[in-house]
Short mmCIF file of C-alpha atoms in Angstrom, two decimals:
data_model
loop_
_atom_site.label_atom_id
_atom_site.label_comp_id
_atom_site.label_asym_id
_atom_site.label_seq_id
_atom_site.Cartn_x
_atom_site.Cartn_y
_atom_site.Cartn_z
CA ALA T 5 4.00 29.03 20.24
CA ARG T 6 3.15 28.51 16.55
CA LEU T 7 5.56 25.57 16.33
CA VAL T 8 3.90 23.67 19.15
CA ARG T 9 2.20 20.62 17.64
CA GLY T 10 2.18 18.04 20.45
CA ARG T 11 3.57 16.90 23.73
CA SER T 12 6.92 15.97 22.18
CA TRP T 13 7.71 19.65 21.53
CA ILE T 14 6.76 20.52 25.11
CA LEU T 15 8.97 17.78 26.55
CA MET T 16 11.90 18.67 24.30
CA GLY T 17 11.59 22.33 25.23
CA ALA T 18 11.42 21.40 28.91
CA MET T 19 14.62 19.35 28.65
CA VAL T 20 16.46 22.21 26.96
CA MET T 21 15.22 24.63 29.61
CA VAL T 22 16.29 22.36 32.47
CA ILE T 23 19.73 21.69 30.97
CA ALA T 24 20.42 25.31 30.00
CA HIS T 25 19.09 27.11 33.04
CA GLY T 26 18.72 24.45 35.67
CA ARG T 27 15.07 25.42 36.28
CA PRO T 28 12.64 22.78 37.52
CA LEU T 29 9.96 21.45 35.19
CA THR T 30 7.14 23.15 37.12
CA SER T 31 8.75 26.53 36.53
CA PHE T 32 8.90 25.80 32.82
CA ARG T 33 5.22 24.88 32.82
CA LYS T 34 4.29 28.24 34.28
CA TYR T 35 6.70 30.08 32.00
CA SER T 36 5.45 28.35 28.85
CA MET T 37 1.78 28.82 29.73
CA ARG T 38 2.29 32.52 30.43
CA ASN T 39 4.06 33.18 27.14
CA LEU T 40 1.85 30.96 25.03
CA GLY T 41 -1.22 32.58 26.57
CA GLN T 42 0.06 36.08 25.84
CA ARG T 43 1.09 35.34 22.29
CA ALA T 44 -2.08 33.48 21.43
CA HIS T 45 -4.33 36.10 23.10
CA VAL T 46 -6.11 33.52 25.22
CA ARG T 47 -5.15 34.79 28.66
CA ASN T 48 -7.42 33.29 31.31
CA ILE T 49 -10.00 32.40 28.68
CA ILE T 50 -8.91 29.30 26.74
CA ARG T 51 -6.09 26.93 27.68
CA HIS T 52 -5.24 23.90 25.63
CA PRO T 53 -5.59 20.61 27.58
CA TRP T 54 -2.09 19.44 26.52
CA LEU T 55 -0.54 22.42 28.31
CA LEU T 56 -2.27 21.70 31.62
CA LYS T 57 -1.63 19.29 34.45
CA SER T 58 -3.84 16.23 34.37
CA SER T 59 -5.74 17.47 37.44
CA GLU T 60 -6.38 20.84 35.73
CA ARG T 61 -7.65 19.49 32.42
CA PRO T 62 -11.32 20.23 31.76
CA ARG T 63 -13.71 17.35 32.32
CA ILE T 64 -15.76 18.17 29.26
CA HIS T 65 -16.52 15.19 27.01
CA ARG T 66 -15.55 15.58 23.35
CA CYS T 67 -15.88 13.04 20.59
CA ARG T 68 -12.44 13.85 19.14
CA SER T 69 -9.38 15.92 19.85
CA THR T 70 -8.18 18.98 18.01
CA SER T 71 -4.73 20.25 17.18
CA SER T 72 -3.00 22.57 19.60
CA SER T 73 -2.42 25.21 16.96
CA SER T 74 -6.13 25.59 16.20
CA GLN T 75 -7.03 26.20 19.85
CA ILE T 76 -4.10 28.47 20.67
CA ASN T 77 -4.12 30.56 17.52
CA GLY T 78 -7.90 30.82 17.29
CA ALA T 79 -9.97 28.06 15.69
CA SER T 80 -12.35 28.99 12.90
CA GLY T 81 -15.81 29.28 14.46
CA LEU T 82 -14.32 28.28 17.85
CA LYS T 83 -14.21 24.71 16.59
CA GLY T 84 -13.01 22.34 19.30
CA VAL T 85 -12.54 25.12 21.85
CA VAL T 86 -13.55 24.12 25.39
CA LEU T 87 -15.47 26.90 27.13
CA GLY T 88 -15.78 25.33 30.57
CA ASP T 89 -17.42 22.65 32.70
CA SER T 90 -21.08 21.74 32.35
CA GLN T 91 -23.39 19.18 33.97
CA ILE T 92 -26.28 19.57 31.55
CA SER T 93 -25.56 17.39 28.52
CA VAL T 94 -22.84 15.41 26.79
CA VAL T 95 -22.77 15.23 23.00
CA GLY T 96 -21.00 12.71 20.76
CA ASP T 97 -18.70 11.17 23.38
CA GLY T 98 -17.94 7.82 21.75
CA ASP T 99 -20.81 5.37 22.18
CA LYS T 100 -22.57 7.56 24.77
CA GLY T 101 -24.37 9.54 22.08
CA LEU T 102 -26.50 12.32 23.56
CA GLN T 103 -27.21 12.38 27.29
CA TYR T 104 -29.17 14.80 29.46
CA ARG T 105 -27.71 14.98 32.97
CA GLY T 106 -26.45 11.40 32.61
CA TYR T 107 -29.62 9.93 31.04
CA SER T 108 -29.71 8.75 27.43
CA ALA T 109 -31.77 11.19 25.35
CA THR T 110 -33.03 8.43 23.06
CA GLN T 111 -34.15 6.38 26.07
CA LEU T 112 -35.89 9.42 27.55
CA ALA T 113 -37.67 9.99 24.22
CA VAL T 114 -39.19 6.50 24.42
CA GLN T 115 -39.97 6.24 28.13
CA ALA T 116 -40.56 9.80 29.39
CA THR T 117 -42.61 12.88 28.56
CA PHE T 118 -41.23 16.24 27.50
CA GLU T 119 -42.36 17.81 30.78
CA GLU T 120 -40.36 15.18 32.70
CA VAL T 121 -37.27 16.08 30.69
CA ALA T 122 -37.93 19.78 31.25
CA PHE T 123 -38.05 19.13 35.01
CA LEU T 124 -34.82 17.11 34.74
CA LEU T 125 -32.93 19.88 32.94
CA LEU T 126 -34.17 22.59 35.31
CA TYR T 127 -34.00 20.77 38.65
CA GLN T 128 -31.23 18.21 37.88
CA LYS T 129 -33.36 15.16 38.69
CA LEU T 130 -36.30 13.25 37.27
CA PRO T 131 -39.59 14.13 38.99
CA SER T 132 -41.77 11.85 41.08
CA VAL T 133 -45.46 11.45 40.29
CA SER T 134 -46.49 14.22 42.68
CA GLU T 135 -43.66 16.52 41.56
CA LEU T 136 -44.61 16.09 37.90
CA LYS T 137 -48.27 16.83 38.62
CA PHE T 138 -47.37 19.96 40.57
CA PHE T 139 -44.97 21.03 37.80
CA LYS T 140 -47.59 20.60 35.06
CA ASP T 141 -50.18 22.44 37.14
CA ARG T 142 -47.81 25.39 37.43
CA LEU T 143 -47.24 25.31 33.67
CA LYS T 144 -50.99 25.32 33.06
CA ASP T 145 -51.48 28.29 35.40
CA SER T 146 -48.64 30.16 33.65
CA SER T 147 -49.87 29.51 30.11
CA TYR T 148 -52.38 32.37 29.92
CA LEU T 149 -51.39 35.47 27.93
CA GLU T 150 -51.67 38.96 29.33
CA PRO T 151 -53.95 41.40 27.42
CA GLN T 152 -50.94 43.54 26.49
CA ILE T 153 -49.28 40.58 24.76
CA ILE T 154 -52.50 39.64 22.94
CA SER T 155 -52.89 43.19 21.61
CA MET T 156 -49.27 43.23 20.49
CA LEU T 157 -49.53 39.86 18.71
CA GLU T 158 -52.58 41.01 16.76
CA LEU T 159 -50.62 44.03 15.48
CA ILE T 160 -47.71 41.94 14.16
CA PRO T 161 -48.23 41.37 10.40
CA SER T 162 -49.01 37.88 9.14
CA THR T 163 -46.04 38.19 6.78
CA SER T 164 -43.56 38.47 9.67
CA HIS T 165 -41.06 35.69 10.26
CA PRO T 166 -42.42 33.41 13.03
CA MET T 167 -39.14 33.67 14.95
CA ASP T 168 -39.54 37.46 14.96
CA VAL T 169 -42.95 36.91 16.54
CA LEU T 170 -41.48 34.68 19.25
CA ARG T 171 -38.60 37.07 19.92
CA THR T 172 -40.99 40.02 20.21
CA GLY T 173 -43.31 38.04 22.46
CA VAL T 174 -40.49 37.02 24.81
CA SER T 175 -39.24 40.60 24.93
CA MET T 176 -42.73 41.76 25.88
CA LEU T 177 -42.90 39.11 28.60
CA GLY T 178 -39.65 40.46 30.00
CA ALA T 179 -41.07 43.98 30.02
CA LEU T 180 -44.08 42.80 32.03
CA GLU T 181 -42.09 40.60 34.42
CA THR T 182 -42.36 41.38 38.13
CA TYR T 183 -39.62 39.09 39.49
CA GLU T 184 -36.63 41.04 40.76
CA HIS T 185 -33.41 40.28 38.91
CA SER T 186 -30.35 42.01 40.28
CA GLN T 187 -27.11 41.31 42.10
CA SER T 188 -28.69 42.40 45.39
CA VAL T 189 -31.05 39.39 45.38
CA PRO T 190 -29.78 36.40 47.42
CA LYS T 191 -28.44 33.51 45.34
CA SER T 192 -31.18 31.09 46.39
CA THR T 193 -33.89 33.62 45.51
CA HIS T 194 -32.22 34.38 42.19
CA GLU T 195 -32.09 30.69 41.21
CA LYS T 196 -35.75 30.27 42.17
CA ASN T 197 -36.75 33.29 40.08
CA VAL T 198 -34.78 32.06 37.05
CA ARG T 199 -36.53 28.69 37.23
CA LEU T 200 -39.92 30.38 37.52
CA MET T 201 -39.13 32.56 34.49
CA ALA T 202 -38.10 29.42 32.58
CA GLU T 203 -41.44 27.80 33.43
CA GLN T 204 -43.25 30.93 32.27
CA LEU T 205 -41.45 30.82 28.92
CA LEU T 206 -42.01 27.09 28.50
CA ALA T 207 -45.74 27.55 29.03
CA LYS T 208 -46.28 30.83 27.17
CA ILE T 209 -44.22 30.39 24.01
CA PRO T 210 -46.63 27.81 22.48
CA LYS T 211 -49.54 30.09 23.37
CA ILE T 212 -47.81 33.08 21.76
CA MET T 213 -47.46 31.18 18.50
CA LEU T 214 -51.02 29.81 18.83
CA HIS T 215 -52.62 33.23 19.16
CA TRP T 216 -50.62 34.92 16.40
CA TYR T 217 -51.07 32.06 13.92
CA LYS T 218 -54.78 31.52 14.65
CA PHE T 219 -55.60 35.22 14.62
CA HIS T 220 -54.16 35.75 11.16
CA SER T 221 -55.41 32.44 9.71
CA THR T 222 -59.01 32.79 10.96
CA GLY T 223 -59.30 36.58 11.05
CA GLY T 224 -61.20 36.59 14.30
CA PRO T 225 -60.84 36.16 18.04
CA VAL T 226 -58.88 33.14 19.20
CA LEU T 227 -60.69 30.75 21.53
CA ALA T 228 -58.25 28.44 23.27
CA LYS T 229 -59.42 24.92 24.04
CA LYS T 230 -59.75 24.04 27.70
CA SER T 231 -57.87 20.93 28.82
CA PRO T 232 -57.45 19.39 32.28
CA SER T 233 -53.65 19.42 32.02
CA PHE T 234 -50.91 21.16 30.07
CA SER T 235 -48.34 19.77 27.65
CA VAL T 236 -46.31 21.43 24.93
CA ALA T 237 -47.09 18.61 22.48
CA SER T 238 -50.86 19.05 22.91
CA SER T 239 -50.43 22.81 22.41
CA ILE T 240 -48.71 22.18 19.06
CA VAL T 241 -51.53 19.85 18.01
CA GLU T 242 -53.99 22.62 18.90
CA ILE T 243 -52.07 25.30 17.01
CA PHE T 244 -52.03 23.46 13.69
CA ASP T 245 -55.21 21.33 14.09
CA ILE T 246 -53.23 18.14 13.55
CA ASN T 247 -55.45 15.10 12.93
CA GLU T 248 -52.69 12.50 12.50
CA PRO T 249 -53.26 9.52 14.84
CA GLY T 250 -50.68 9.48 17.60
CA ALA T 251 -49.42 12.96 16.65
CA GLU T 252 -49.14 14.12 20.26
CA ALA T 253 -46.98 11.13 21.23
CA ILE T 254 -44.73 11.63 18.19
CA LEU T 255 -44.32 15.35 18.92
CA ASN T 256 -43.57 14.56 22.55
CA ARG T 257 -40.65 12.34 21.50
CA LEU T 258 -39.42 14.88 18.95
CA LEU T 259 -39.47 17.68 21.54
CA ILE T 260 -37.32 15.59 23.87
CA LEU T 261 -34.70 15.04 21.17
CA TYR T 262 -34.64 18.78 20.43
CA ALA T 263 -34.61 19.89 24.08
CA GLU T 264 -30.86 20.28 24.61
CA HIS T 265 -27.61 19.92 22.67
CA ASP T 266 -24.63 21.36 24.54
CA LEU T 267 -23.09 24.62 23.29
CA ASN T 268 -24.72 24.99 19.90
CA ALA T 269 -24.86 28.49 18.42
CA SER T 270 -28.09 29.63 20.08
CA THR T 271 -27.20 28.13 23.47
CA PHE T 272 -23.78 29.77 23.37
CA ALA T 273 -25.44 33.09 22.54
CA SER T 274 -27.73 32.71 25.55
CA ARG T 275 -24.77 31.99 27.85
CA VAL T 276 -22.84 35.00 26.56
CA THR T 277 -25.83 37.23 27.37
CA ALA T 278 -26.38 35.52 30.72
CA SER T 279 -22.71 36.03 31.61
CA THR T 280 -23.37 39.78 31.67
CA LEU T 281 -25.95 39.03 34.43
CA ALA T 282 -28.78 40.08 32.11
CA ASP T 283 -32.24 38.73 32.90
CA PRO T 284 -33.30 35.36 31.41
CA TYR T 285 -35.72 36.99 28.96
CA SER T 286 -32.88 38.96 27.38
CA ALA T 287 -30.74 35.83 27.16
CA VAL T 288 -33.58 33.87 25.53
CA CYS T 289 -34.12 36.70 23.02
CA SER T 290 -30.45 36.35 22.05
CA ALA T 291 -30.94 32.60 21.58
CA ILE T 292 -34.10 33.02 19.47
CA ALA T 293 -32.40 35.60 17.25
CA THR T 294 -29.49 33.19 16.74
CA LEU T 295 -31.75 30.22 16.02
CA ARG T 296 -33.46 32.30 13.33
CA GLY T 297 -30.31 32.19 11.19
CA PRO T 298 -30.33 29.92 8.11
CA LEU T 299 -27.19 28.07 9.28
CA HIS T 300 -28.89 27.06 12.53
CA GLY T 301 -32.68 26.70 12.65
CA GLY T 302 -33.05 27.32 8.92
CA ALA T 303 -31.72 23.85 8.09
CA LEU T 304 -35.21 22.39 8.67
CA SER T 305 -36.78 24.40 5.85
CA ASP T 306 -33.85 23.81 3.49
CA SER T 307 -34.02 20.05 4.02
CA ILE T 308 -37.73 19.69 3.28
CA ARG T 309 -37.44 21.88 0.19
CA LEU T 310 -34.72 19.60 -1.13
CA ILE T 311 -36.71 16.40 -0.53
CA LEU T 312 -39.97 17.70 -1.98
CA SER T 313 -38.31 19.09 -5.11
CA PHE T 314 -38.00 15.60 -6.67
CA SER T 315 -40.71 13.44 -8.16
CA ASP T 316 -38.88 10.15 -7.65
CA ALA T 317 -35.73 8.72 -6.10
CA ASP T 318 -33.87 8.36 -9.42
CA ALA T 319 -34.25 12.05 -10.22
CA ALA T 320 -33.02 12.89 -6.72
CA GLU T 321 -29.95 10.70 -7.13
CA GLU T 322 -29.04 12.28 -10.46
CA HIS T 323 -29.43 15.79 -9.06
CA ILE T 324 -27.34 15.08 -5.97
CA PHE T 325 -24.52 13.62 -8.09
CA SER T 326 -24.59 16.73 -10.27
CA SER T 327 -24.64 19.06 -7.28
CA LEU T 328 -21.70 17.31 -5.65
CA LYS T 329 -19.67 17.64 -8.84
CA GLN T 330 -20.35 21.38 -8.72
CA LYS T 331 -19.27 21.38 -5.05
CA LYS T 332 -22.66 22.56 -3.83
CA ILE T 333 -23.68 22.12 -0.20
CA ILE T 334 -26.48 19.61 0.37
CA PRO T 335 -28.65 20.70 3.33
CA GLY T 336 -29.39 18.27 6.15
CA PHE T 337 -26.05 16.46 6.17
CA GLY T 338 -22.95 16.61 8.31
CA HIS T 339 -22.48 17.71 11.89
CA ARG T 340 -19.62 19.44 13.63
CA VAL T 341 -19.69 16.97 16.55
CA TYR T 342 -21.20 13.72 15.25
CA ARG T 343 -18.87 12.07 12.73
CA MET T 344 -20.46 8.62 12.76
CA GLY T 345 -24.03 9.82 12.51
CA ASP T 346 -26.49 11.65 14.73
CA PRO T 347 -28.28 9.09 16.95
CA ARG T 348 -31.39 11.28 16.96
CA SER T 349 -31.63 11.18 13.17
CA GLN T 350 -31.96 7.40 12.90
CA MET T 351 -34.60 7.40 15.62
CA ILE T 352 -36.66 10.03 13.82
CA LYS T 353 -36.19 8.14 10.54
CA ALA T 354 -37.91 5.12 12.06
CA TRP T 355 -40.90 7.26 13.05
CA VAL T 356 -41.09 8.78 9.56
CA ARG T 357 -40.98 5.33 7.96
CA GLU T 358 -43.84 4.19 10.18
CA ILE T 359 -46.01 7.18 9.23
CA ALA T 360 -45.19 6.93 5.51
CA THR T 361 -46.11 3.27 4.95
CA GLU T 362 -49.86 3.81 4.64
CA ASN T 363 -49.72 6.82 2.30
CA PRO T 364 -48.32 6.56 -1.29
CA SER T 365 -47.30 10.23 -1.56
CA ARG T 366 -45.56 10.09 1.81
CA GLN T 367 -43.83 6.86 0.84
CA GLN T 368 -42.54 8.51 -2.31
CA ALA T 369 -41.09 11.43 -0.32
CA PHE T 370 -39.51 9.00 2.14
CA ASP T 371 -37.93 7.00 -0.72
CA VAL T 372 -36.44 10.22 -2.10
CA ALA T 373 -35.02 11.14 1.29
CA GLU T 374 -33.55 7.68 1.78
CA ARG T 375 -31.93 7.66 -1.69
CA ILE T 376 -30.32 11.06 -1.04
CA GLU T 377 -29.01 9.71 2.27
CA GLU T 378 -27.44 6.71 0.49
CA VAL T 379 -25.74 8.89 -2.13
CA MET T 380 -24.33 11.29 0.47
CA LEU T 381 -22.97 8.44 2.56
CA ILE T 382 -21.26 6.74 -0.41
CA GLU T 383 -19.95 9.86 -2.12
CA LYS T 384 -19.09 12.12 0.83
CA GLY T 385 -19.20 9.89 3.89
CA LEU T 386 -21.75 12.24 5.49
CA HIS T 387 -24.67 11.15 7.66
CA PRO T 388 -27.98 13.02 7.95
CA ASN T 389 -28.37 15.34 10.92
CA VAL T 390 -31.45 15.66 13.09
CA ASP T 391 -33.02 18.29 10.83
CA TYR T 392 -33.08 16.05 7.74
CA TYR T 393 -35.71 13.51 8.76
CA GLY T 394 -37.09 15.90 11.38
CA SER T 395 -38.27 18.21 8.59
CA LEU T 396 -39.99 15.31 6.83
CA LEU T 397 -41.73 14.30 10.05
CA LEU T 398 -43.07 17.83 10.63
CA HIS T 399 -44.21 17.96 7.00
CA PHE T 400 -46.13 14.70 7.36
CA LEU T 401 -47.86 16.10 10.46
CA GLY T 402 -49.14 19.05 8.40
CA ILE T 403 -47.08 21.82 10.00
CA PRO T 404 -46.31 24.67 7.56
CA GLU T 405 -42.67 24.82 6.47
CA ARG T 406 -42.07 28.40 7.62
CA LEU T 407 -43.12 27.39 11.15
CA PHE T 408 -40.80 24.37 11.47
CA VAL T 409 -38.21 26.33 13.40
CA THR T 410 -40.77 27.41 15.99
CA ILE T 411 -41.16 23.75 17.05
CA PHE T 412 -37.39 23.70 17.52
CA ALA T 413 -37.63 26.81 19.72
CA MET T 414 -40.50 25.44 21.82
CA ALA T 415 -38.33 22.46 22.73
CA ARG T 416 -34.96 24.19 23.07
CA ILE T 417 -36.31 26.87 25.43
CA ILE T 418 -35.75 24.48 28.34
CA GLY T 419 -32.16 23.77 27.28
CA TRP T 420 -31.44 27.49 27.01
CA SER T 421 -32.93 28.06 30.45
CA ALA T 422 -30.80 25.31 32.01
CA HIS T 423 -27.64 26.86 30.53
CA ILE T 424 -28.63 30.37 31.66
CA LEU T 425 -29.12 29.07 35.18
CA GLU T 426 -25.82 27.17 35.15
CA GLN T 427 -23.93 30.15 33.74
CA GLN T 428 -25.14 32.52 36.44
CA GLU T 429 -24.59 30.05 39.30
CA ASN T 430 -20.81 30.34 38.93
CA ASN T 431 -20.59 33.27 36.59
CA ARG T 432 -17.62 34.71 34.79
CA LEU T 433 -18.05 37.18 31.97
CA ILE T 434 -17.49 35.48 28.61
CA ARG T 435 -15.12 37.83 26.85
CA PRO T 436 -12.74 36.24 24.29
CA VAL T 437 -10.33 38.27 22.19
CA SER T 438 -9.56 38.26 18.50
CA ASN T 439 -6.31 37.92 16.59
CA TYR T 440 -5.98 41.32 14.93
CA VAL T 441 -4.64 41.05 11.36
CA GLY T 442 -5.40 44.57 10.12
CA PRO T 443 -3.01 47.46 9.43
CA VAL T 444 -1.19 49.28 12.23
CA ASP T 445 0.47 52.68 12.71
CA ARG T 446 -1.34 54.34 9.81
CA PRO T 447 -0.66 58.07 9.42
CA LEU T 448 -3.63 60.36 10.03
CA VAL T 449 -4.18 62.52 6.94
CA PRO T 450 -6.08 65.82 7.41
CA ILE T 451 -9.57 65.72 5.95
CA GLU T 452 -8.74 68.39 3.33
CA SER T 453 -5.95 66.21 1.94
CA ARG T 454 -7.80 62.89 1.79
CA GLU T 455 -8.59 61.34 -1.57
CA GLU T 456 -12.13 61.85 -2.79
CA HIS T 457 -14.34 58.85 -3.66
CA ASP T 458 -17.81 58.73 -5.12
CA MET T 459 -19.83 57.14 -2.32
CA LYS T 460 -23.33 58.13 -3.41
CA GLU T 461 -24.22 54.70 -4.76
CA ASN T 462 -22.84 52.91 -1.71
CA LEU T 463 -24.44 55.23 0.82
CA GLN T 464 -27.83 55.63 -0.85
CA ILE T 465 -30.57 53.97 1.21
CA PRO T 466 -33.31 52.34 -0.88
CA GLN T 467 -36.78 53.71 -0.21
CA LYS T 468 -39.17 51.13 1.24
CA GLU T 469 -42.93 51.19 1.25
CA ILE T 470 -43.92 51.57 4.89
CA GLN T 471 -46.99 49.63 5.97
CA VAL T 472 -49.06 51.65 8.42
CA PRO T 473 -51.28 49.42 10.60
CA MET T 474 -54.96 50.26 10.85
CA ASN T 475 -57.45 48.37 12.96
CA ILE T 476 -60.78 47.70 11.26
CA GLY T 477 -62.85 45.40 13.39
CA ASN T 478 -60.72 42.45 14.42
CA MET T 479 -58.74 42.34 11.19
CA PRO T 480 -55.58 44.46 10.93
CA ILE T 481 -55.04 45.72 7.39
CA TYR T 482 -52.06 47.59 6.03
CA SER T 483 -52.43 50.61 3.83
CA GLN T 484 -49.86 51.78 1.34
CA PRO T 485 -48.34 55.23 1.90
CA ARG T 486 -49.61 58.08 -0.21
CA PRO T 487 -47.31 59.22 -3.00
CA SER T 488 -45.21 62.20 -2.05
CA SER T 489 -46.38 65.49 -3.50
CA THR T 490 -44.10 67.61 -5.65
CA LYS T 491 -45.85 70.81 -4.59
CA LYS T 492 -44.38 73.04 -1.94
CA GLN T 493 -45.72 72.01 1.43
CA GLN T 494 -47.82 74.62 3.21
CA GLN T 495 -47.29 75.49 6.84
CA PRO T 496 -50.00 73.77 8.95
CA ASP T 497 -52.49 76.00 10.70
CA GLU T 498 -52.38 75.30 14.42
CA ASN T 499 -56.08 76.17 14.84
CA ASN T 500 -57.32 74.20 11.88
CA LEU T 501 -54.96 71.23 11.44
CA ARG T 502 -56.11 68.70 8.91
CA ILE T 503 -55.36 65.13 9.89
CA SER T 504 -56.16 62.30 7.53
CA GLN T 505 -58.28 59.39 8.63
CA GLN T 506 -55.28 57.13 8.22
CA SER T 507 -53.13 59.18 10.61
CA GLN T 508 -55.97 59.41 13.14
CA ARG T 509 -56.31 55.65 13.30
CA TYR T 510 -52.58 55.19 13.55
CA ARG T 511 -52.37 57.65 16.48
CA THR T 512 -55.29 55.94 18.17
CA LEU T 513 -53.39 52.65 18.08
#
């Protein structure tokens, strides 16, 4: 199996098998697939397209092929591995670029709204005028936050990572959910409930971020603005008080480009969770936790830090040359699928250029970004990904850097939901296997005879200062713990137990 490199080896092996044993070619196909599958540990999970009949080959679009050895023996990071069929999106298939259910994503970004695209991904068709109105009315009715969620958000510290806030909020929504989610529910009812849960998340996630951010930035009660209709873009404008002309239209287009992108890390995580028949809230929590990672959603913050660290384009060029000589990774460049450039990136670049022309400081930042792009293309042949100019666009709109990734999540929630729904329609548990390379048949030594090692330094847990929340008015403050006493602790008197004011308030909460 390790020597297989192409069809020529398969054909040569088939000829030898037929000549030596007189077996037909179809028997060899079954024999070879069985043995290759066993040796490569991919039984019933992953099968290389070259080893299948043409009618059995997966109809998944890929921009380039991969070697047979990488798929059979276990590709690093599952690179090039085909999981299964999907009707949601196609990424990097030649000149097709990015498409959502057969529609060009860049064309949708220009001619449609984000809510239209959300309807498309959930219901597999573009809505009519009446369907879109009814859909947006449902989103508006679902956008209110329950009192339990509001109380919880006000207790989350302002120093928390915004993605932790979203993950906690979604988990709380799941705990309060009343829709039944079990195998006993009919398939049609289950699909309806999953779509309703997806609409709830699409409407509530912007409000979760709005309340938490406003509460800690203003220090008082949050009064949401009343609007005749609902849109995610207008909610983002409300969260950050954006005054940029045309900001809502720009955010609407950006959300569409971020809405879906095949089996990226967070989407794959959501499908793995969904394959266990977990509820959609649990699957979305898995996706949010994955998006929080610096190699996924963290690229937005890394890109803007790089661009803003230079005063002019010449300094940026010199630094990039130096970094490349030291083999450092430059954030915002390269993509596992797009080799000839991300079509979304060039579209966003045009929007950034338009915003930057009337502002000297913005123009300077754009010139720096463009010079870095030129150097990376000449020196490494790498194109910018969607996060590179996307981070600059969010910065120009006045959105804080640490909250960039939440915009990503607000858009991608609909893509996650579409994949969760598709996974559970024709479900099979996603359970790959690994290629074990560790030791085997080790003798078990009795504990008295095992070699001693000093593990105190490795096992010692550093002491952290625990912040105990106290509620004073509408502003949560966090008190530092009292220093531990060296005196011998006295046994508490059950009749006259002294409780500090701090502990009383904590128990009240």
